[in-house]
């Protein structure tokens, strides 16, 4: 991410010397780890991860997906809910709906109060409007916020129906992509605190739909697993070079040029340092509102 972030740093703080620039662009990951070793990795207390699975009498309407979708074409999403319930699932609290596109890694997040079907569907509709590509497939867990007739009709009753599948109960590996994003894009930032003030929902959505999505999708690279080979007792994994979701979209032959041009123009107006500063400010307000409850 250093080559992506350096222009933003120069814009705010001025030019770096050639020696510093060269050192930053050539620094190795182990060296970075050593330099950051003193920083605490466990910033948040652990809580209870809430995953409620239920057997539905109409379960056969939603076939379980045990094989992976075509990962080369954008539009196949995995979705999950992250409960901001703290140590107890009792009562009402804020939930984050997390979405990730398998091919590009493009993510979207939305906050809802509780897990009502109507509120979840409303946020899914909003996510569809903001994605730079159409939804082709939607895979979720077995929670009632997803497996219901409202969402089923939303995806089925259209000119080009969306493939709607679910993971097998108690098989988190079926949703490995979104489980990873639940940690990197939500838990590492918001922790495990209980968010039980309904006023936090619009504040979180203001953060998610503005700075949050721009920061993660334009400036946070990730790697994709290319191959996995078991040699003796070791498993050798090979990954592609780190790329941001934006970069993967620009490389995709399945994305329309108009969408690529629009994203490129938007990128020119963004600075990761300013986005991060605004994110920290909004998160401070969110936790302040939450702590003032009572």
PDB file of C-alpha atoms in Angstrom:
ATOM      1  CA  UNK A   1       0.000   0.000   0.000  1.00  0.00           C
ATOM      2  CA  UNK A   2       2.992   2.341   0.326  1.00  0.00           C
ATOM      3  CA  UNK A   3       3.124   3.289  -3.398  1.00  0.00           C
ATOM      4  CA  UNK A   4      -0.600   4.039  -3.251  1.00  0.00           C
ATOM      5  CA  UNK A   5      -0.354   6.185  -0.120  1.00  0.00           C
ATOM      6  CA  UNK A   6       2.820   8.153  -0.864  1.00  0.00           C
ATOM      7  CA  UNK A   7       1.166  10.645  -3.266  1.00  0.00           C
ATOM      8  CA  UNK A   8      -1.379  11.496  -0.571  1.00  0.00           C
ATOM      9  CA  UNK A   9       1.388  12.059   1.964  1.00  0.00           C
ATOM     10  CA  UNK A  10       3.324  14.311  -0.411  1.00  0.00           C
ATOM     11  CA  UNK A  11       0.143  16.298  -1.138  1.00  0.00           C
ATOM     12  CA  UNK A  12      -0.341  17.064   2.564  1.00  0.00           C
ATOM     13  CA  UNK A  13       3.195  17.243   3.963  1.00  0.00           C
ATOM     14  CA  UNK A  14       5.489  17.993   1.031  1.00  0.00           C
ATOM     15  CA  UNK A  15       8.102  16.117  -0.942  1.00  0.00           C
ATOM     16  CA  UNK A  16      10.264  13.441   0.645  1.00  0.00           C
ATOM     17  CA  UNK A  17      13.946  13.072  -0.047  1.00  0.00           C
ATOM     18  CA  UNK A  18      14.928  10.540  -2.732  1.00  0.00           C
ATOM     19  CA  UNK A  19      16.613   8.423  -0.042  1.00  0.00           C
ATOM     20  CA  UNK A  20      13.478   8.214   2.122  1.00  0.00           C
ATOM     21  CA  UNK A  21      11.245   7.561  -0.883  1.00  0.00           C
ATOM     22  CA  UNK A  22      13.522   4.743  -2.067  1.00  0.00           C
ATOM     23  CA  UNK A  23      13.654   3.220   1.410  1.00  0.00           C
ATOM     24  CA  UNK A  24       9.859   3.263   1.747  1.00  0.00           C
ATOM     25  CA  UNK A  25       9.290   1.696  -1.657  1.00  0.00           C
ATOM     26  CA  UNK A  26      11.844  -1.051  -1.040  1.00  0.00           C
ATOM     27  CA  UNK A  27      11.167  -1.912   2.604  1.00  0.00           C
ATOM     28  CA  UNK A  28      10.315  -5.569   3.179  1.00  0.00           C
ATOM     29  CA  UNK A  29       7.280  -6.832   5.133  1.00  0.00           C
ATOM     30  CA  UNK A  30       9.456  -8.434   7.871  1.00  0.00           C
ATOM     31  CA  UNK A  31      11.236  -5.099   8.409  1.00  0.00           C
ATOM     32  CA  UNK A  32       7.894  -3.337   8.755  1.00  0.00           C
ATOM     33  CA  UNK A  33       6.796  -5.960  11.287  1.00  0.00           C
ATOM     34  CA  UNK A  34       9.948  -5.444  13.343  1.00  0.00           C
ATOM     35  CA  UNK A  35       9.499  -1.662  13.351  1.00  0.00           C
ATOM     36  CA  UNK A  36       5.878  -1.944  14.442  1.00  0.00           C
ATOM     37  CA  UNK A  37       6.468  -4.754  16.934  1.00  0.00           C
ATOM     38  CA  UNK A  38       5.976  -2.496  19.937  1.00  0.00           C
ATOM     39  CA  UNK A  39       2.432  -1.594  18.882  1.00  0.00           C
ATOM     40  CA  UNK A  40      -0.285  -3.591  20.697  1.00  0.00           C
ATOM     41  CA  UNK A  41      -2.164  -6.023  18.508  1.00  0.00           C
ATOM     42  CA  UNK A  42      -4.989  -6.752  20.950  1.00  0.00           C
ATOM     43  CA  UNK A  43      -6.648  -3.363  21.252  1.00  0.00           C
ATOM     44  CA  UNK A  44     -10.120  -4.542  22.017  1.00  0.00           C
ATOM     45  CA  UNK A  45     -11.636  -6.904  24.517  1.00  0.00           C
ATOM     46  CA  UNK A  46     -13.162 -10.021  23.100  1.00  0.00           C
ATOM     47  CA  UNK A  47     -16.888 -10.550  23.282  1.00  0.00           C
ATOM     48  CA  UNK A  48     -19.506 -12.977  22.132  1.00  0.00           C
ATOM     49  CA  UNK A  49     -19.779 -13.511  18.388  1.00  0.00           C
ATOM     50  CA  UNK A  50     -23.474 -13.992  17.683  1.00  0.00           C
ATOM     51  CA  UNK A  51     -24.359 -16.506  15.016  1.00  0.00           C
ATOM     52  CA  UNK A  52     -27.933 -17.727  15.210  1.00  0.00           C
ATOM     53  CA  UNK A  53     -28.785 -20.585  12.866  1.00  0.00           C
ATOM     54  CA  UNK A  54     -32.303 -21.829  12.418  1.00  0.00           C
ATOM     55  CA  UNK A  55     -33.986 -24.556  10.429  1.00  0.00           C
ATOM     56  CA  UNK A  56     -36.561 -23.114   8.079  1.00  0.00           C
ATOM     57  CA  UNK A  57     -39.417 -25.162   6.757  1.00  0.00           C
ATOM     58  CA  UNK A  58     -38.758 -23.658   3.336  1.00  0.00           C
ATOM     59  CA  UNK A  59     -34.997 -24.301   3.532  1.00  0.00           C
ATOM     60  CA  UNK A  60     -34.992 -26.042   0.166  1.00  0.00           C
ATOM     61  CA  UNK A  61     -35.753 -22.718  -1.494  1.00  0.00           C
ATOM     62  CA  UNK A  62     -32.179 -21.699  -0.779  1.00  0.00           C
ATOM     63  CA  UNK A  63     -29.687 -24.300  -2.029  1.00  0.00           C
ATOM     64  CA  UNK A  64     -26.495 -24.570  -0.032  1.00  0.00           C
ATOM     65  CA  UNK A  65     -23.309 -23.670  -1.872  1.00  0.00           C
ATOM     66  CA  UNK A  66     -20.475 -26.066  -1.136  1.00  0.00           C
ATOM     67  CA  UNK A  67     -18.343 -25.139  -4.135  1.00  0.00           C
ATOM     68  CA  UNK A  68     -16.885 -21.739  -4.954  1.00  0.00           C
ATOM     69  CA  UNK A  69     -18.389 -19.419  -7.505  1.00  0.00           C
ATOM     70  CA  UNK A  70     -16.499 -18.190 -10.535  1.00  0.00           C
ATOM     71  CA  UNK A  71     -13.996 -15.909  -8.797  1.00  0.00           C
ATOM     72  CA  UNK A  72     -12.892 -14.170 -12.005  1.00  0.00           C
ATOM     73  CA  UNK A  73     -16.129 -12.296 -12.652  1.00  0.00           C
ATOM     74  CA  UNK A  74     -17.300  -9.482 -10.343  1.00  0.00           C
ATOM     75  CA  UNK A  75     -20.837  -9.615  -8.997  1.00  0.00           C
ATOM     76  CA  UNK A  76     -20.855 -12.677  -6.752  1.00  0.00           C
ATOM     77  CA  UNK A  77     -21.235 -11.462  -3.172  1.00  0.00           C
ATOM     78  CA  UNK A  78     -20.919 -13.083   0.215  1.00  0.00           C
ATOM     79  CA  UNK A  79     -22.825 -11.431   3.069  1.00  0.00           C
ATOM     80  CA  UNK A  80     -22.875 -11.784   6.838  1.00  0.00           C
ATOM     81  CA  UNK A  81     -23.961  -9.868   9.924  1.00  0.00           C
ATOM     82  CA  UNK A  82     -21.612  -8.748  12.692  1.00  0.00           C
ATOM     83  CA  UNK A  83     -23.337  -8.304  16.032  1.00  0.00           C
ATOM     84  CA  UNK A  84     -22.204  -5.367  18.163  1.00  0.00           C
ATOM     85  CA  UNK A  85     -23.646  -7.033  21.229  1.00  0.00           C
ATOM     86  CA  UNK A  86     -20.696  -7.054  23.625  1.00  0.00           C
ATOM     87  CA  UNK A  87     -20.848  -9.966  26.061  1.00  0.00           C
ATOM     88  CA  UNK A  88     -24.594 -10.582  25.777  1.00  0.00           C
ATOM     89  CA  UNK A  89     -27.015 -11.149  22.905  1.00  0.00           C
ATOM     90  CA  UNK A  90     -29.973 -10.075  25.034  1.00  0.00           C
ATOM     91  CA  UNK A  91     -31.987  -7.036  24.024  1.00  0.00           C
ATOM     92  CA  UNK A  92     -31.585  -4.804  20.999  1.00  0.00           C
ATOM     93  CA  UNK A  93     -28.293  -3.536  19.618  1.00  0.00           C
ATOM     94  CA  UNK A  94     -26.611  -2.433  16.408  1.00  0.00           C
ATOM     95  CA  UNK A  95     -25.622  -4.957  13.759  1.00  0.00           C
ATOM     96  CA  UNK A  96     -23.365  -4.412  10.753  1.00  0.00           C
ATOM     97  CA  UNK A  97     -24.186  -6.157   7.485  1.00  0.00           C
ATOM     98  CA  UNK A  98     -20.930  -6.954   5.731  1.00  0.00           C
ATOM     99  CA  UNK A  99     -20.649  -7.602   1.977  1.00  0.00           C
ATOM    100  CA  UNK A 100     -17.682  -8.652  -0.143  1.00  0.00           C
ATOM    101  CA  UNK A 101     -17.331  -9.355  -3.845  1.00  0.00           C
ATOM    102  CA  UNK A 102     -15.280 -12.515  -4.287  1.00  0.00           C
ATOM    103  CA  UNK A 103     -13.556 -11.542  -7.535  1.00  0.00           C
ATOM    104  CA  UNK A 104     -12.422  -8.014  -6.674  1.00  0.00           C
ATOM    105  CA  UNK A 105     -12.576  -7.871  -2.872  1.00  0.00           C
ATOM    106  CA  UNK A 106     -14.842  -4.803  -3.094  1.00  0.00           C
ATOM    107  CA  UNK A 107     -16.615  -4.421   0.249  1.00  0.00           C
ATOM    108  CA  UNK A 108     -19.645  -2.577   1.541  1.00  0.00           C
ATOM    109  CA  UNK A 109     -20.931  -2.275   5.099  1.00  0.00           C
ATOM    110  CA  UNK A 110     -24.276  -1.079   6.441  1.00  0.00           C
ATOM    111  CA  UNK A 111     -25.621  -0.707   9.989  1.00  0.00           C
ATOM    112  CA  UNK A 112     -29.086  -1.841  11.087  1.00  0.00           C
ATOM    113  CA  UNK A 113     -30.951  -1.819  14.389  1.00  0.00           C
ATOM    114  CA  UNK A 114     -31.599  -5.426  15.331  1.00  0.00           C
ATOM    115  CA  UNK A 115     -31.966  -7.954  12.533  1.00  0.00           C
ATOM    116  CA  UNK A 116     -35.369  -7.136  11.103  1.00  0.00           C
ATOM    117  CA  UNK A 117     -36.036  -8.414   7.597  1.00  0.00           C
ATOM    118  CA  UNK A 118     -37.296  -5.037   6.345  1.00  0.00           C
ATOM    119  CA  UNK A 119     -34.307  -3.072   7.623  1.00  0.00           C
ATOM    120  CA  UNK A 120     -31.819  -5.580   6.223  1.00  0.00           C
ATOM    121  CA  UNK A 121     -33.526  -5.613   2.819  1.00  0.00           C
ATOM    122  CA  UNK A 122     -33.497  -1.804   2.726  1.00  0.00           C
ATOM    123  CA  UNK A 123     -29.728  -1.747   3.224  1.00  0.00           C
ATOM    124  CA  UNK A 124     -29.176  -4.487   0.634  1.00  0.00           C
ATOM    125  CA  UNK A 125     -31.107  -2.388  -1.887  1.00  0.00           C
ATOM    126  CA  UNK A 126     -28.893   0.583  -1.048  1.00  0.00           C
ATOM    127  CA  UNK A 127     -25.731  -1.469  -1.479  1.00  0.00           C
ATOM    128  CA  UNK A 128     -26.874  -2.601  -4.924  1.00  0.00           C
ATOM    129  CA  UNK A 129     -27.151   1.022  -6.032  1.00  0.00           C
ATOM    130  CA  UNK A 130     -23.607   1.854  -4.935  1.00  0.00           C
ATOM    131  CA  UNK A 131     -21.791  -1.160  -6.384  1.00  0.00           C
ATOM    132  CA  UNK A 132     -19.782  -0.496  -9.579  1.00  0.00           C
ATOM    133  CA  UNK A 133     -21.149  -3.751 -11.049  1.00  0.00           C
ATOM    134  CA  UNK A 134     -24.471  -5.646 -10.998  1.00  0.00           C
ATOM    135  CA  UNK A 135     -25.097  -8.436  -8.497  1.00  0.00           C
ATOM    136  CA  UNK A 136     -25.014 -11.871 -10.154  1.00  0.00           C
ATOM    137  CA  UNK A 137     -25.010 -14.059  -7.045  1.00  0.00           C
ATOM    138  CA  UNK A 138     -25.707 -13.598  -3.345  1.00  0.00           C
ATOM    139  CA  UNK A 139     -24.528 -16.076  -0.714  1.00  0.00           C
ATOM    140  CA  UNK A 140     -25.262 -15.768   2.995  1.00  0.00           C
ATOM    141  CA  UNK A 141     -25.449 -17.781   6.202  1.00  0.00           C
ATOM    142  CA  UNK A 142     -28.609 -19.351   7.616  1.00  0.00           C
ATOM    143  CA  UNK A 143     -29.782 -16.356   9.654  1.00  0.00           C
ATOM    144  CA  UNK A 144     -33.397 -15.293   9.388  1.00  0.00           C
ATOM    145  CA  UNK A 145     -32.353 -11.775   8.396  1.00  0.00           C
ATOM    146  CA  UNK A 146     -31.328 -13.272   5.032  1.00  0.00           C
ATOM    147  CA  UNK A 147     -33.417 -16.420   4.600  1.00  0.00           C
ATOM    148  CA  UNK A 148     -36.854 -14.898   4.232  1.00  0.00           C
ATOM    149  CA  UNK A 149     -39.423 -14.385   1.507  1.00  0.00           C
ATOM    150  CA  UNK A 150     -38.757 -10.637   1.233  1.00  0.00           C
ATOM    151  CA  UNK A 151     -35.148 -11.129   0.133  1.00  0.00           C
ATOM    152  CA  UNK A 152     -36.022 -14.185  -1.922  1.00  0.00           C
ATOM    153  CA  UNK A 153     -38.560 -12.164  -3.945  1.00  0.00           C
ATOM    154  CA  UNK A 154     -36.111  -9.270  -4.228  1.00  0.00           C
ATOM    155  CA  UNK A 155     -33.590 -11.471  -6.039  1.00  0.00           C
ATOM    156  CA  UNK A 156     -35.952 -13.814  -7.891  1.00  0.00           C
ATOM    157  CA  UNK A 157     -38.601 -11.459  -9.259  1.00  0.00           C
ATOM    158  CA  UNK A 158     -36.506  -9.489 -11.746  1.00  0.00           C
ATOM    159  CA  UNK A 159     -35.682  -9.780 -15.432  1.00  0.00           C
ATOM    160  CA  UNK A 160     -32.326 -11.348 -14.637  1.00  0.00           C
ATOM    161  CA  UNK A 161     -32.728 -13.254 -11.341  1.00  0.00           C
ATOM    162  CA  UNK A 162     -29.825 -13.255  -8.923  1.00  0.00           C
ATOM    163  CA  UNK A 163     -28.481 -16.637  -7.817  1.00  0.00           C
ATOM    164  CA  UNK A 164     -29.410 -16.842  -4.125  1.00  0.00           C
ATOM    165  CA  UNK A 165     -27.590 -19.495  -2.074  1.00  0.00           C
ATOM    166  CA  UNK A 166     -26.717 -20.160   1.549  1.00  0.00           C
ATOM    167  CA  UNK A 167     -23.834 -21.757   3.399  1.00  0.00           C
ATOM    168  CA  UNK A 168     -24.187 -25.042   5.235  1.00  0.00           C
ATOM    169  CA  UNK A 169     -25.102 -24.677   8.871  1.00  0.00           C
ATOM    170  CA  UNK A 170     -22.065 -24.629  11.177  1.00  0.00           C
ATOM    171  CA  UNK A 171     -19.621 -24.541   8.223  1.00  0.00           C
ATOM    172  CA  UNK A 172     -17.860 -21.177   8.445  1.00  0.00           C
ATOM    173  CA  UNK A 173     -15.435 -22.177   5.707  1.00  0.00           C
ATOM    174  CA  UNK A 174     -18.316 -21.908   3.242  1.00  0.00           C
ATOM    175  CA  UNK A 175     -18.178 -18.144   3.808  1.00  0.00           C
ATOM    176  CA  UNK A 176     -14.432 -17.769   4.268  1.00  0.00           C
ATOM    177  CA  UNK A 177     -14.192 -14.533   2.266  1.00  0.00           C
ATOM    178  CA  UNK A 178     -16.715 -12.618   4.339  1.00  0.00           C
ATOM    179  CA  UNK A 179     -15.534 -14.106   7.638  1.00  0.00           C
ATOM    180  CA  UNK A 180     -12.112 -12.620   6.909  1.00  0.00           C
ATOM    181  CA  UNK A 181     -13.605  -9.201   6.117  1.00  0.00           C
ATOM    182  CA  UNK A 182     -15.663  -9.323   9.322  1.00  0.00           C
ATOM    183  CA  UNK A 183     -12.357  -9.229  11.169  1.00  0.00           C
ATOM    184  CA  UNK A 184     -10.247  -6.909   9.007  1.00  0.00           C
ATOM    185  CA  UNK A 185     -12.973  -4.393   8.102  1.00  0.00           C
ATOM    186  CA  UNK A 186     -15.110  -4.308  11.259  1.00  0.00           C
ATOM    187  CA  UNK A 187     -13.738  -5.999  14.384  1.00  0.00           C
ATOM    188  CA  UNK A 188     -10.242  -4.557  14.092  1.00  0.00           C
ATOM    189  CA  UNK A 189     -11.770  -1.090  13.869  1.00  0.00           C
ATOM    190  CA  UNK A 190     -14.866  -1.165  16.057  1.00  0.00           C
ATOM    191  CA  UNK A 191     -13.884  -3.941  18.433  1.00  0.00           C
ATOM    192  CA  UNK A 192     -16.364  -5.931  20.513  1.00  0.00           C
ATOM    193  CA  UNK A 193     -18.119  -3.149  22.430  1.00  0.00           C
ATOM    194  CA  UNK A 194     -21.875  -3.314  22.806  1.00  0.00           C
ATOM    195  CA  UNK A 195     -23.522  -0.625  20.671  1.00  0.00           C
ATOM    196  CA  UNK A 196     -27.025  -0.331  22.104  1.00  0.00           C
ATOM    197  CA  UNK A 197     -27.943   3.252  21.232  1.00  0.00           C
ATOM    198  CA  UNK A 198     -30.241   3.423  18.207  1.00  0.00           C
ATOM    199  CA  UNK A 199     -28.804   6.853  17.325  1.00  0.00           C
ATOM    200  CA  UNK A 200     -25.563   5.111  16.379  1.00  0.00           C
ATOM    201  CA  UNK A 201     -27.164   3.508  13.289  1.00  0.00           C
ATOM    202  CA  UNK A 202     -27.329   6.701  11.150  1.00  0.00           C
ATOM    203  CA  UNK A 203     -23.883   7.746  12.408  1.00  0.00           C
ATOM    204  CA  UNK A 204     -22.389   4.412  11.389  1.00  0.00           C
ATOM    205  CA  UNK A 205     -24.103   4.486   8.000  1.00  0.00           C
ATOM    206  CA  UNK A 206     -22.771   7.979   7.379  1.00  0.00           C
ATOM    207  CA  UNK A 207     -19.305   6.581   8.061  1.00  0.00           C
ATOM    208  CA  UNK A 208     -19.815   3.367   6.075  1.00  0.00           C
ATOM    209  CA  UNK A 209     -21.275   5.006   2.952  1.00  0.00           C
ATOM    210  CA  UNK A 210     -18.688   7.779   2.744  1.00  0.00           C
ATOM    211  CA  UNK A 211     -15.140   7.571   4.123  1.00  0.00           C
ATOM    212  CA  UNK A 212     -15.196   3.882   5.098  1.00  0.00           C
ATOM    213  CA  UNK A 213     -15.954   2.392   1.683  1.00  0.00           C
ATOM    214  CA  UNK A 214     -13.609   4.790  -0.107  1.00  0.00           C
ATOM    215  CA  UNK A 215     -10.721   4.107   2.259  1.00  0.00           C
ATOM    216  CA  UNK A 216     -10.964   0.322   2.091  1.00  0.00           C
ATOM    217  CA  UNK A 217     -11.816  -0.069  -1.591  1.00  0.00           C
ATOM    218  CA  UNK A 218      -9.343   2.456  -3.029  1.00  0.00           C
ATOM    219  CA  UNK A 219      -6.402   2.319  -0.626  1.00  0.00           C
ATOM    220  CA  UNK A 220      -6.256  -1.069   1.151  1.00  0.00           C
ATOM    221  CA  UNK A 221      -4.627  -3.853  -0.914  1.00  0.00           C
ATOM    222  CA  UNK A 222      -5.115  -7.533  -0.250  1.00  0.00           C
ATOM    223  CA  UNK A 223      -3.797 -10.751  -1.767  1.00  0.00           C
ATOM    224  CA  UNK A 224      -5.763 -13.593  -3.322  1.00  0.00           C
ATOM    225  CA  UNK A 225      -4.902 -17.258  -2.985  1.00  0.00           C
ATOM    226  CA  UNK A 226      -3.729 -18.649  -6.322  1.00  0.00           C
ATOM    227  CA  UNK A 227      -2.781 -22.196  -5.367  1.00  0.00           C
ATOM    228  CA  UNK A 228      -2.386 -24.435  -2.354  1.00  0.00           C
ATOM    229  CA  UNK A 229      -0.110 -27.470  -2.310  1.00  0.00           C
ATOM    230  CA  UNK A 230       0.478 -29.902   0.513  1.00  0.00           C
ATOM    231  CA  UNK A 231       4.042 -31.165   0.798  1.00  0.00           C
ATOM    232  CA  UNK A 232       4.473 -33.606   3.644  1.00  0.00           C
ATOM    233  CA  UNK A 233       3.182 -31.944   6.797  1.00  0.00           C
ATOM    234  CA  UNK A 234       3.351 -28.437   5.316  1.00  0.00           C
ATOM    235  CA  UNK A 235       0.869 -26.584   3.147  1.00  0.00           C
ATOM    236  CA  UNK A 236       2.447 -24.209   0.650  1.00  0.00           C
ATOM    237  CA  UNK A 237       0.186 -21.323  -0.353  1.00  0.00           C
ATOM    238  CA  UNK A 238       0.857 -18.992  -3.259  1.00  0.00           C
ATOM    239  CA  UNK A 239      -0.784 -15.601  -3.579  1.00  0.00           C
ATOM    240  CA  UNK A 240      -0.995 -12.975  -6.287  1.00  0.00           C
ATOM    241  CA  UNK A 241       0.587  -9.518  -5.829  1.00  0.00           C
ATOM    242  CA  UNK A 242      -1.319  -7.244  -3.418  1.00  0.00           C
ATOM    243  CA  UNK A 243      -3.964  -5.137  -5.145  1.00  0.00           C
ATOM    244  CA  UNK A 244      -6.767  -2.888  -4.000  1.00  0.00           C
ATOM    245  CA  UNK A 245     -10.381  -3.679  -4.983  1.00  0.00           C
ATOM    246  CA  UNK A 246     -10.220  -0.619  -7.236  1.00  0.00           C
ATOM    247  CA  UNK A 247      -7.167  -2.022  -9.045  1.00  0.00           C
ATOM    248  CA  UNK A 248      -8.848  -5.398  -9.511  1.00  0.00           C
ATOM    249  CA  UNK A 249     -11.906  -3.698 -10.981  1.00  0.00           C
ATOM    250  CA  UNK A 250      -9.742  -1.707 -13.401  1.00  0.00           C
ATOM    251  CA  UNK A 251      -8.108  -4.951 -14.563  1.00  0.00           C
ATOM    252  CA  UNK A 252     -11.382  -6.841 -14.985  1.00  0.00           C
ATOM    253  CA  UNK A 253     -12.621  -7.288 -18.565  1.00  0.00           C
ATOM    254  CA  UNK A 254     -16.161  -7.752 -17.213  1.00  0.00           C
ATOM    255  CA  UNK A 255     -16.539  -4.176 -15.908  1.00  0.00           C
ATOM    256  CA  UNK A 256     -17.887  -1.510 -18.256  1.00  0.00           C
ATOM    257  CA  UNK A 257     -15.497   1.280 -19.239  1.00  0.00           C
ATOM    258  CA  UNK A 258     -17.935   3.921 -18.024  1.00  0.00           C
ATOM    259  CA  UNK A 259     -17.731   2.498 -14.500  1.00  0.00           C
ATOM    260  CA  UNK A 260     -13.929   2.388 -14.659  1.00  0.00           C
ATOM    261  CA  UNK A 261     -13.706   5.994 -15.824  1.00  0.00           C
ATOM    262  CA  UNK A 262     -16.034   7.105 -13.051  1.00  0.00           C
ATOM    263  CA  UNK A 263     -13.926   5.339 -10.412  1.00  0.00           C
ATOM    264  CA  UNK A 264     -10.690   6.786 -11.844  1.00  0.00           C
ATOM    265  CA  UNK A 265     -12.082  10.311 -11.668  1.00  0.00           C
ATOM    266  CA  UNK A 266     -13.222   9.704  -8.109  1.00  0.00           C
ATOM    267  CA  UNK A 267      -9.787   8.397  -7.100  1.00  0.00           C
ATOM    268  CA  UNK A 268      -8.170  11.677  -8.161  1.00  0.00           C
ATOM    269  CA  UNK A 269     -10.223  13.509  -5.515  1.00  0.00           C
ATOM    270  CA  UNK A 270      -9.286  11.185  -2.642  1.00  0.00           C
ATOM    271  CA  UNK A 271      -6.477  11.296  -0.096  1.00  0.00           C
ATOM    272  CA  UNK A 272      -6.097   8.300   2.266  1.00  0.00           C
ATOM    273  CA  UNK A 273      -4.729  10.439   5.099  1.00  0.00           C
ATOM    274  CA  UNK A 274      -7.711  12.784   5.013  1.00  0.00           C
ATOM    275  CA  UNK A 275     -10.111   9.835   4.808  1.00  0.00           C
ATOM    276  CA  UNK A 276      -8.461   8.191   7.794  1.00  0.00           C
ATOM    277  CA  UNK A 277      -8.570  11.429   9.795  1.00  0.00           C
ATOM    278  CA  UNK A 278     -12.289  11.813   9.082  1.00  0.00           C
ATOM    279  CA  UNK A 279     -12.916   8.161   9.964  1.00  0.00           C
ATOM    280  CA  UNK A 280     -11.190   8.554  13.336  1.00  0.00           C
ATOM    281  CA  UNK A 281     -13.233  11.671  14.054  1.00  0.00           C
ATOM    282  CA  UNK A 282     -16.530   9.953  13.244  1.00  0.00           C
ATOM    283  CA  UNK A 283     -15.638   6.834  15.255  1.00  0.00           C
ATOM    284  CA  UNK A 284     -14.807   9.023  18.245  1.00  0.00           C
ATOM    285  CA  UNK A 285     -18.273  10.567  18.011  1.00  0.00           C
ATOM    286  CA  UNK A 286     -19.897   7.141  17.676  1.00  0.00           C
ATOM    287  CA  UNK A 287     -18.253   5.777  20.818  1.00  0.00           C
ATOM    288  CA  UNK A 288     -18.988   9.013  22.639  1.00  0.00           C
ATOM    289  CA  UNK A 289     -22.704   8.676  21.817  1.00  0.00           C
ATOM    290  CA  UNK A 290     -22.646   5.039  22.860  1.00  0.00           C
ATOM    291  CA  UNK A 291     -20.910   5.804  26.185  1.00  0.00           C
ATOM    292  CA  UNK A 292     -23.388   8.580  26.957  1.00  0.00           C
ATOM    293  CA  UNK A 293     -26.282   6.092  26.991  1.00  0.00           C
ATOM    294  CA  UNK A 294     -27.937   5.905  30.345  1.00  0.00           C
TER     295      UNK A 294
END
